[in-house]
Amino acid sequence: GAVVSQHPSRVICKSGTSVKIECRSLDFQATTMFWYRQFPKKSLMLMATSNEGSKATYEQGVEKDKFLINHASLTLSTLTVTSAHPEDSSFYICSARDYKQVLNEQYFGPGTRLTVT
Amino acid sequence: AQSVTQLDSHVSVSEGTPVLLRCNYSSSYSPSLFWYVQHPNKGLQLLLKYTSAATLVKGINGFEAEFKKSETSFHLTKPSAHMSDAAEYFCVVSDIDQAGTALIFGKGTTLSVSS
């Protein structure tokens, strides 16, 4: 089946530093990837839609200068949290859509736990 | 506009008894509907999906869901709960014709299973 990986699985960083999270589709090509954020005991909140070779589309209220998304290839999208603050601590999950599929099924990565101290 | 409502934030059952997790949706188009499960500190696992084929959808681990257009519902059921079923469950909707659009998540239902 389709597999999506995320790296790192968890990261602790100091306030003011930047953190990069990678999302990779391992056995399929993904023209579109999505980045979600999940707070404890809450549902997933879509942050942005990432399309290969073009700028990401951010949801309302998400700071594009703080959450930099790059989708440079059909198998890799990265989310960089710039100048991280404790309130950015969260569980970040990416998903990817197989461009060969007609239907809108997405495959989810295992998530990255970010803790900002 | 699409939306999904999970009617129960928390469901508690005893091991061996049936499970019912309720979900209602709203969609302007023909929807794709999904149920995902998330165990603590883990990613999402797809349980099953409805994509306009059979209205009764069978998934993994003995779960199934029935698409009822007249009731705009997609409830998740399992005949007999197992302790390992304790987790967070998300009902998700997407437009079947809108490839590349994001999924819309319900708020989630926490399933607790007691022995």
PDB file of C-alpha atoms in Angstrom:
ATOM      1  CA  GLY A   1       0.000   0.000   0.000  1.00  0.00           C
ATOM      2  CA  ALA A   2       0.895   3.653  -0.216  1.00  0.00           C
ATOM      3  CA  VAL A   3       3.279   4.773   2.477  1.00  0.00           C
ATOM      4  CA  VAL A   4       4.043   8.257   3.696  1.00  0.00           C
ATOM      5  CA  SER A   5       6.905   8.934   6.049  1.00  0.00           C
ATOM      6  CA  GLN A   6       7.709  11.912   8.201  1.00  0.00           C
ATOM      7  CA  HIS A   7      11.010  12.930   9.669  1.00  0.00           C
ATOM      8  CA  PRO A   8      11.714  13.524  12.441  1.00  0.00           C
ATOM      9  CA  SER A   9       9.071  11.715  14.469  1.00  0.00           C
ATOM     10  CA  ARG A  10       9.663  14.049  17.367  1.00  0.00           C
ATOM     11  CA  VAL A  11      11.800  17.120  17.886  1.00  0.00           C
ATOM     12  CA  ILE A  12      12.531  19.440  20.759  1.00  0.00           C
ATOM     13  CA  CYS A  13      13.881  22.873  19.973  1.00  0.00           C
ATOM     14  CA  LYS A  14      14.522  26.120  21.759  1.00  0.00           C
ATOM     15  CA  SER A  15      12.367  29.156  21.331  1.00  0.00           C
ATOM     16  CA  GLY A  16      13.512  31.307  18.429  1.00  0.00           C
ATOM     17  CA  THR A  17      15.052  28.521  16.379  1.00  0.00           C
ATOM     18  CA  SER A  18      13.682  26.999  13.183  1.00  0.00           C
ATOM     19  CA  VAL A  19      12.660  23.408  12.633  1.00  0.00           C
ATOM     20  CA  LYS A  20      12.205  21.547   9.356  1.00  0.00           C
ATOM     21  CA  ILE A  21       9.835  18.597   9.027  1.00  0.00           C
ATOM     22  CA  GLU A  22       9.967  16.346   5.980  1.00  0.00           C
ATOM     23  CA  CYS A  23       7.099  14.461   4.432  1.00  0.00           C
ATOM     24  CA  ARG A  24       7.873  11.808   1.847  1.00  0.00           C
ATOM     25  CA  SER A  25       5.706   9.559  -0.283  1.00  0.00           C
ATOM     26  CA  LEU A  26       7.715   6.356  -0.455  1.00  0.00           C
ATOM     27  CA  ASP A  27       6.076   4.319  -3.186  1.00  0.00           C
ATOM     28  CA  PHE A  28       3.997   6.769  -5.171  1.00  0.00           C
ATOM     29  CA  GLN A  29       4.182  10.247  -6.593  1.00  0.00           C
ATOM     30  CA  ALA A  30       2.219  12.993  -4.947  1.00  0.00           C
ATOM     31  CA  THR A  31       1.393  16.162  -6.822  1.00  0.00           C
ATOM     32  CA  THR A  32      -0.498  17.379  -3.787  1.00  0.00           C
ATOM     33  CA  MET A  33       0.418  17.121  -0.148  1.00  0.00           C
ATOM     34  CA  PHE A  34      -1.365  18.538   2.844  1.00  0.00           C
ATOM     35  CA  TRP A  35      -0.117  19.717   6.203  1.00  0.00           C
ATOM     36  CA  TYR A  36      -2.273  19.409   9.294  1.00  0.00           C
ATOM     37  CA  ARG A  37      -1.833  20.431  12.878  1.00  0.00           C
ATOM     38  CA  GLN A  38      -3.383  18.607  15.780  1.00  0.00           C
ATOM     39  CA  PHE A  39      -3.663  19.944  19.304  1.00  0.00           C
ATOM     40  CA  PRO A  40      -4.043  17.524  22.233  1.00  0.00           C
ATOM     41  CA  LYS A  41      -7.382  15.753  22.191  1.00  0.00           C
ATOM     42  CA  LYS A  42      -8.453  17.788  19.180  1.00  0.00           C
ATOM     43  CA  SER A  43      -9.174  17.098  15.571  1.00  0.00           C
ATOM     44  CA  LEU A  44      -6.861  17.808  12.679  1.00  0.00           C
ATOM     45  CA  MET A  45      -6.717  21.347  11.408  1.00  0.00           C
ATOM     46  CA  LEU A  46      -5.639  21.863   7.827  1.00  0.00           C
ATOM     47  CA  MET A  47      -2.788  24.345   7.630  1.00  0.00           C
ATOM     48  CA  ALA A  48      -1.927  24.374   3.968  1.00  0.00           C
ATOM     49  CA  THR A  49      -2.127  22.557   0.669  1.00  0.00           C
ATOM     50  CA  SER A  50       1.160  21.998  -1.067  1.00  0.00           C
ATOM     51  CA  ASN A  51       1.341  21.494  -4.830  1.00  0.00           C
ATOM     52  CA  GLU A  52       4.506  20.318  -6.480  1.00  0.00           C
ATOM     53  CA  GLY A  53       6.312  23.116  -8.239  1.00  0.00           C
ATOM     54  CA  SER A  54       4.070  25.909  -7.067  1.00  0.00           C
ATOM     55  CA  LYS A  55       3.375  27.964  -3.974  1.00  0.00           C
ATOM     56  CA  ALA A  56       1.436  26.447  -1.152  1.00  0.00           C
ATOM     57  CA  THR A  57      -2.109  27.534  -0.403  1.00  0.00           C
ATOM     58  CA  TYR A  58      -2.547  28.462   3.233  1.00  0.00           C
ATOM     59  CA  GLU A  59      -5.730  28.270   5.241  1.00  0.00           C
ATOM     60  CA  GLN A  60      -7.099  31.380   6.814  1.00  0.00           C
ATOM     61  CA  GLY A  61      -5.268  32.287   9.979  1.00  0.00           C
ATOM     62  CA  VAL A  62      -2.112  30.348   9.175  1.00  0.00           C
ATOM     63  CA  GLU A  63       0.968  32.563   8.859  1.00  0.00           C
ATOM     64  CA  LYS A  64       2.740  31.683   5.645  1.00  0.00           C
ATOM     65  CA  ASP A  65       5.916  33.447   6.718  1.00  0.00           C
ATOM     66  CA  LYS A  66       6.054  31.388   9.862  1.00  0.00           C
ATOM     67  CA  PHE A  67       5.166  28.036   8.370  1.00  0.00           C
ATOM     68  CA  LEU A  68       7.215  27.752   5.205  1.00  0.00           C
ATOM     69  CA  ILE A  69       6.202  24.951   2.879  1.00  0.00           C
ATOM     70  CA  ASN A  70       8.256  23.688  -0.013  1.00  0.00           C
ATOM     71  CA  HIS A  71       7.161  20.929  -2.402  1.00  0.00           C
ATOM     72  CA  ALA A  72      10.167  20.647  -4.662  1.00  0.00           C
ATOM     73  CA  SER A  73       9.584  17.134  -5.961  1.00  0.00           C
ATOM     74  CA  LEU A  74       6.770  14.660  -6.447  1.00  0.00           C
ATOM     75  CA  THR A  75       7.813  12.724  -3.370  1.00  0.00           C
ATOM     76  CA  LEU A  76       8.895  15.376  -0.885  1.00  0.00           C
ATOM     77  CA  SER A  77       7.293  18.289   0.888  1.00  0.00           C
ATOM     78  CA  THR A  78       8.853  20.144   3.787  1.00  0.00           C
ATOM     79  CA  LEU A  79       7.356  22.298   6.510  1.00  0.00           C
ATOM     80  CA  THR A  80       9.687  24.716   8.250  1.00  0.00           C
ATOM     81  CA  VAL A  81       8.527  26.331  11.449  1.00  0.00           C
ATOM     82  CA  THR A  82      10.498  29.546  11.648  1.00  0.00           C
ATOM     83  CA  SER A  83      11.332  31.327  14.887  1.00  0.00           C
ATOM     84  CA  ALA A  84       9.442  28.721  16.827  1.00  0.00           C
ATOM     85  CA  HIS A  85       7.658  29.629  20.050  1.00  0.00           C
ATOM     86  CA  PRO A  86       6.132  27.404  22.732  1.00  0.00           C
ATOM     87  CA  GLU A  87       2.659  27.946  21.277  1.00  0.00           C
ATOM     88  CA  ASP A  88       3.878  26.230  18.102  1.00  0.00           C
ATOM     89  CA  SER A  89       4.275  23.029  20.070  1.00  0.00           C
ATOM     90  CA  SER A  90       1.919  20.542  18.484  1.00  0.00           C
ATOM     91  CA  PHE A  91       1.551  17.342  16.500  1.00  0.00           C
ATOM     92  CA  TYR A  92       2.091  17.987  12.784  1.00  0.00           C
ATOM     93  CA  ILE A  93       0.752  15.484  10.289  1.00  0.00           C
ATOM     94  CA  CYS A  94       1.172  15.452   6.543  1.00  0.00           C
ATOM     95  CA  SER A  95      -0.825  13.591   3.949  1.00  0.00           C
ATOM     96  CA  ALA A  96      -0.248  12.907   0.290  1.00  0.00           C
ATOM     97  CA  ARG A  97      -2.490  12.165  -2.616  1.00  0.00           C
ATOM     98  CA  ASP A  98      -1.420   9.708  -5.297  1.00  0.00           C
ATOM     99  CA  TYR A  99      -1.680  11.617  -8.577  1.00  0.00           C
ATOM    100  CA  LYS A 100      -2.577   8.425 -10.435  1.00  0.00           C
ATOM    101  CA  GLN A 101      -5.721   7.968  -8.391  1.00  0.00           C
ATOM    102  CA  VAL A 102      -8.923   9.516  -9.564  1.00  0.00           C
ATOM    103  CA  LEU A 103     -10.495   9.487  -6.156  1.00  0.00           C
ATOM    104  CA  ASN A 104      -9.459  11.833  -3.417  1.00  0.00           C
ATOM    105  CA  GLU A 105      -7.927   9.342  -1.018  1.00  0.00           C
ATOM    106  CA  GLN A 106      -5.029  10.639   0.981  1.00  0.00           C
ATOM    107  CA  TYR A 107      -2.335   8.748   2.799  1.00  0.00           C
ATOM    108  CA  PHE A 108      -1.160  10.058   6.120  1.00  0.00           C
ATOM    109  CA  GLY A 109       2.269  10.204   7.621  1.00  0.00           C
ATOM    110  CA  PRO A 110       2.859   9.079  11.203  1.00  0.00           C
ATOM    111  CA  GLY A 111       3.149  12.641  12.476  1.00  0.00           C
ATOM    112  CA  THR A 112       5.864  14.767  14.043  1.00  0.00           C
ATOM    113  CA  ARG A 113       5.670  15.857  17.655  1.00  0.00           C
ATOM    114  CA  LEU A 114       7.203  19.333  18.003  1.00  0.00           C
ATOM    115  CA  THR A 115       8.014  20.677  21.441  1.00  0.00           C
ATOM    116  CA  VAL A 116       9.352  24.203  21.744  1.00  0.00           C
ATOM    117  CA  THR A 117      10.985  25.045  25.052  1.00  0.00           C
TER     118      THR A 117
ATOM    119  CA  ALA B   1     -19.665  23.606   1.528  1.00  0.00           C
ATOM    120  CA  GLN B   2     -18.784  20.360   3.153  1.00  0.00           C
ATOM    121  CA  SER B   3     -18.962  19.542   6.803  1.00  0.00           C
ATOM    122  CA  VAL B   4     -19.029  16.539   9.041  1.00  0.00           C
ATOM    123  CA  THR B   5     -20.505  16.139  12.496  1.00  0.00           C
ATOM    124  CA  GLN B   6     -19.589  13.380  14.854  1.00  0.00           C
ATOM    125  CA  LEU B   7     -22.492  13.189  17.219  1.00  0.00           C
ATOM    126  CA  ASP B   8     -20.657  11.767  20.222  1.00  0.00           C
ATOM    127  CA  SER B   9     -17.397  13.079  21.581  1.00  0.00           C
ATOM    128  CA  HIS B  10     -16.965  10.017  23.777  1.00  0.00           C
ATOM    129  CA  VAL B  11     -18.362   6.485  23.597  1.00  0.00           C
ATOM    130  CA  SER B  12     -17.773   3.840  26.242  1.00  0.00           C
ATOM    131  CA  VAL B  13     -18.485   0.158  25.702  1.00  0.00           C
ATOM    132  CA  SER B  14     -17.623  -3.117  27.351  1.00  0.00           C
ATOM    133  CA  GLU B  15     -15.422  -5.615  25.615  1.00  0.00           C
ATOM    134  CA  GLY B  16     -17.476  -7.945  23.462  1.00  0.00           C
ATOM    135  CA  THR B  17     -20.402  -5.533  23.031  1.00  0.00           C
ATOM    136  CA  PRO B  18     -21.303  -3.695  19.820  1.00  0.00           C
ATOM    137  CA  VAL B  19     -19.779  -0.370  18.853  1.00  0.00           C
ATOM    138  CA  LEU B  20     -21.660   2.469  17.171  1.00  0.00           C
ATOM    139  CA  LEU B  21     -19.933   5.729  16.309  1.00  0.00           C
ATOM    140  CA  ARG B  22     -22.226   8.218  14.650  1.00  0.00           C
ATOM    141  CA  CYS B  23     -21.403  10.601  11.831  1.00  0.00           C
ATOM    142  CA  ASN B  24     -23.523  12.958   9.755  1.00  0.00           C
ATOM    143  CA  TYR B  25     -22.202  14.847   6.773  1.00  0.00           C
ATOM    144  CA  SER B  26     -23.084  17.723   4.540  1.00  0.00           C
ATOM    145  CA  SER B  27     -21.796  17.938   1.002  1.00  0.00           C
ATOM    146  CA  SER B  28     -22.821  19.812  -2.099  1.00  0.00           C
ATOM    147  CA  TYR B  29     -21.452  17.141  -4.378  1.00  0.00           C
ATOM    148  CA  SER B  30     -21.200  13.393  -4.315  1.00  0.00           C
ATOM    149  CA  PRO B  31     -19.072  12.801  -1.270  1.00  0.00           C
ATOM    150  CA  SER B  32     -16.256  10.474  -0.506  1.00  0.00           C
ATOM    151  CA  LEU B  33     -16.454   9.444   3.125  1.00  0.00           C
ATOM    152  CA  PHE B  34     -13.788   7.938   5.296  1.00  0.00           C
ATOM    153  CA  TRP B  35     -13.276   6.699   8.819  1.00  0.00           C
ATOM    154  CA  TYR B  36      -9.812   6.973  10.309  1.00  0.00           C
ATOM    155  CA  VAL B  37      -8.537   5.691  13.632  1.00  0.00           C
ATOM    156  CA  GLN B  38      -5.764   7.259  15.660  1.00  0.00           C
ATOM    157  CA  HIS B  39      -4.117   5.567  18.605  1.00  0.00           C
ATOM    158  CA  PRO B  40      -2.362   7.753  21.198  1.00  0.00           C
ATOM    159  CA  ASN B  41       0.634   9.615  19.787  1.00  0.00           C
ATOM    160  CA  LYS B  42       0.273   7.822  16.489  1.00  0.00           C
ATOM    161  CA  GLY B  43      -0.659   8.793  12.959  1.00  0.00           C
ATOM    162  CA  LEU B  44      -3.926   8.092  11.236  1.00  0.00           C
ATOM    163  CA  GLN B  45      -4.947   4.716   9.916  1.00  0.00           C
ATOM    164  CA  LEU B  46      -7.673   4.333   7.322  1.00  0.00           C
ATOM    165  CA  LEU B  47     -10.420   2.004   8.532  1.00  0.00           C
ATOM    166  CA  LEU B  48     -12.679   2.189   5.493  1.00  0.00           C
ATOM    167  CA  LYS B  49     -13.917   4.434   2.730  1.00  0.00           C
ATOM    168  CA  TYR B  50     -17.064   5.035   0.741  1.00  0.00           C
ATOM    169  CA  THR B  51     -16.692   6.191  -2.843  1.00  0.00           C
ATOM    170  CA  SER B  52     -20.145   5.765  -4.421  1.00  0.00           C
ATOM    171  CA  ALA B  53     -19.962   2.035  -4.911  1.00  0.00           C
ATOM    172  CA  ALA B  54     -21.641  -0.276  -2.376  1.00  0.00           C
ATOM    173  CA  THR B  55     -23.415   1.599   0.424  1.00  0.00           C
ATOM    174  CA  LEU B  56     -22.295  -0.919   3.030  1.00  0.00           C
ATOM    175  CA  VAL B  57     -18.567  -0.660   3.340  1.00  0.00           C
ATOM    176  CA  LYS B  58     -16.439  -3.189   5.131  1.00  0.00           C
ATOM    177  CA  GLY B  59     -13.155  -2.120   6.600  1.00  0.00           C
ATOM    178  CA  ILE B  60     -10.295  -3.494   8.592  1.00  0.00           C
ATOM    179  CA  ASN B  61     -10.482  -5.010  12.069  1.00  0.00           C
ATOM    180  CA  GLY B  62     -14.131  -5.948  11.716  1.00  0.00           C
ATOM    181  CA  PHE B  63     -15.450  -2.412  11.273  1.00  0.00           C
ATOM    182  CA  GLU B  64     -18.068  -1.462   8.746  1.00  0.00           C
ATOM    183  CA  ALA B  65     -20.095   1.608   7.873  1.00  0.00           C
ATOM    184  CA  GLU B  66     -23.270   2.214   5.939  1.00  0.00           C
ATOM    185  CA  PHE B  67     -23.782   5.213   3.695  1.00  0.00           C
ATOM    186  CA  LYS B  68     -27.360   6.467   3.973  1.00  0.00           C
ATOM    187  CA  LYS B  69     -27.960   9.342   1.625  1.00  0.00           C
ATOM    188  CA  SER B  70     -31.497  10.019   2.866  1.00  0.00           C
ATOM    189  CA  GLU B  71     -30.171  10.475   6.377  1.00  0.00           C
ATOM    190  CA  THR B  72     -26.835  11.985   5.329  1.00  0.00           C
ATOM    191  CA  SER B  73     -25.196   9.557   7.699  1.00  0.00           C
ATOM    192  CA  PHE B  74     -22.152   7.318   7.671  1.00  0.00           C
ATOM    193  CA  HIS B  75     -22.145   5.564  11.030  1.00  0.00           C
ATOM    194  CA  LEU B  76     -19.314   3.232  11.988  1.00  0.00           C
ATOM    195  CA  THR B  77     -20.139  -0.093  13.616  1.00  0.00           C
ATOM    196  CA  LYS B  78     -18.458  -3.197  14.915  1.00  0.00           C
ATOM    197  CA  PRO B  79     -20.311  -6.222  16.298  1.00  0.00           C
ATOM    198  CA  SER B  80     -17.946  -6.924  19.152  1.00  0.00           C
ATOM    199  CA  ALA B  81     -15.510  -4.468  20.697  1.00  0.00           C
ATOM    200  CA  HIS B  82     -11.965  -5.425  21.567  1.00  0.00           C
ATOM    201  CA  MET B  83      -9.716  -3.712  24.055  1.00  0.00           C
ATOM    202  CA  SER B  84      -7.381  -2.742  21.226  1.00  0.00           C
ATOM    203  CA  ASP B  85     -10.185  -0.735  19.606  1.00  0.00           C
ATOM    204  CA  ALA B  86      -9.818   1.971  22.240  1.00  0.00           C
ATOM    205  CA  ALA B  87      -8.681   5.002  20.260  1.00  0.00           C
ATOM    206  CA  GLU B  88      -9.793   8.237  18.623  1.00  0.00           C
ATOM    207  CA  TYR B  89     -11.982   7.890  15.546  1.00  0.00           C
ATOM    208  CA  PHE B  90     -12.446  10.523  12.871  1.00  0.00           C
ATOM    209  CA  CYS B  91     -15.174  10.716  10.271  1.00  0.00           C
ATOM    210  CA  VAL B  92     -13.945  12.537   7.171  1.00  0.00           C
ATOM    211  CA  VAL B  93     -15.644  13.885   4.050  1.00  0.00           C
ATOM    212  CA  SER B  94     -14.288  14.964   0.723  1.00  0.00           C
ATOM    213  CA  ASP B  95     -15.795  15.909  -2.611  1.00  0.00           C
ATOM    214  CA  ILE B  96     -15.541  12.902  -4.897  1.00  0.00           C
ATOM    215  CA  ASP B  97     -15.152  15.074  -7.945  1.00  0.00           C
ATOM    216  CA  GLN B  98     -12.741  17.542  -6.471  1.00  0.00           C
ATOM    217  CA  ALA B  99      -9.455  15.744  -6.713  1.00  0.00           C
ATOM    218  CA  GLY B 100      -6.702  17.420  -4.804  1.00  0.00           C
ATOM    219  CA  THR B 101      -8.963  19.103  -2.286  1.00  0.00           C
ATOM    220  CA  ALA B 102      -8.362  18.684   1.376  1.00  0.00           C
ATOM    221  CA  LEU B 103     -10.266  16.368   3.643  1.00  0.00           C
ATOM    222  CA  ILE B 104     -12.725  17.766   6.145  1.00  0.00           C
ATOM    223  CA  PHE B 105     -12.385  16.139   9.551  1.00  0.00           C
ATOM    224  CA  GLY B 106     -14.989  15.689  12.217  1.00  0.00           C
ATOM    225  CA  LYS B 107     -14.037  16.591  15.759  1.00  0.00           C
ATOM    226  CA  GLY B 108     -13.419  12.982  16.642  1.00  0.00           C
ATOM    227  CA  THR B 109     -14.980  10.398  18.934  1.00  0.00           C
ATOM    228  CA  THR B 110     -12.991   8.823  21.724  1.00  0.00           C
ATOM    229  CA  LEU B 111     -13.837   5.153  22.096  1.00  0.00           C
ATOM    230  CA  SER B 112     -13.178   3.588  25.484  1.00  0.00           C
ATOM    231  CA  VAL B 113     -13.405  -0.156  25.954  1.00  0.00           C
ATOM    232  CA  SER B 114     -13.641  -1.673  29.411  1.00  0.00           C
ATOM    233  CA  SER B 115     -13.066  -5.278  30.362  1.00  0.00           C
TER     234      SER B 115
END
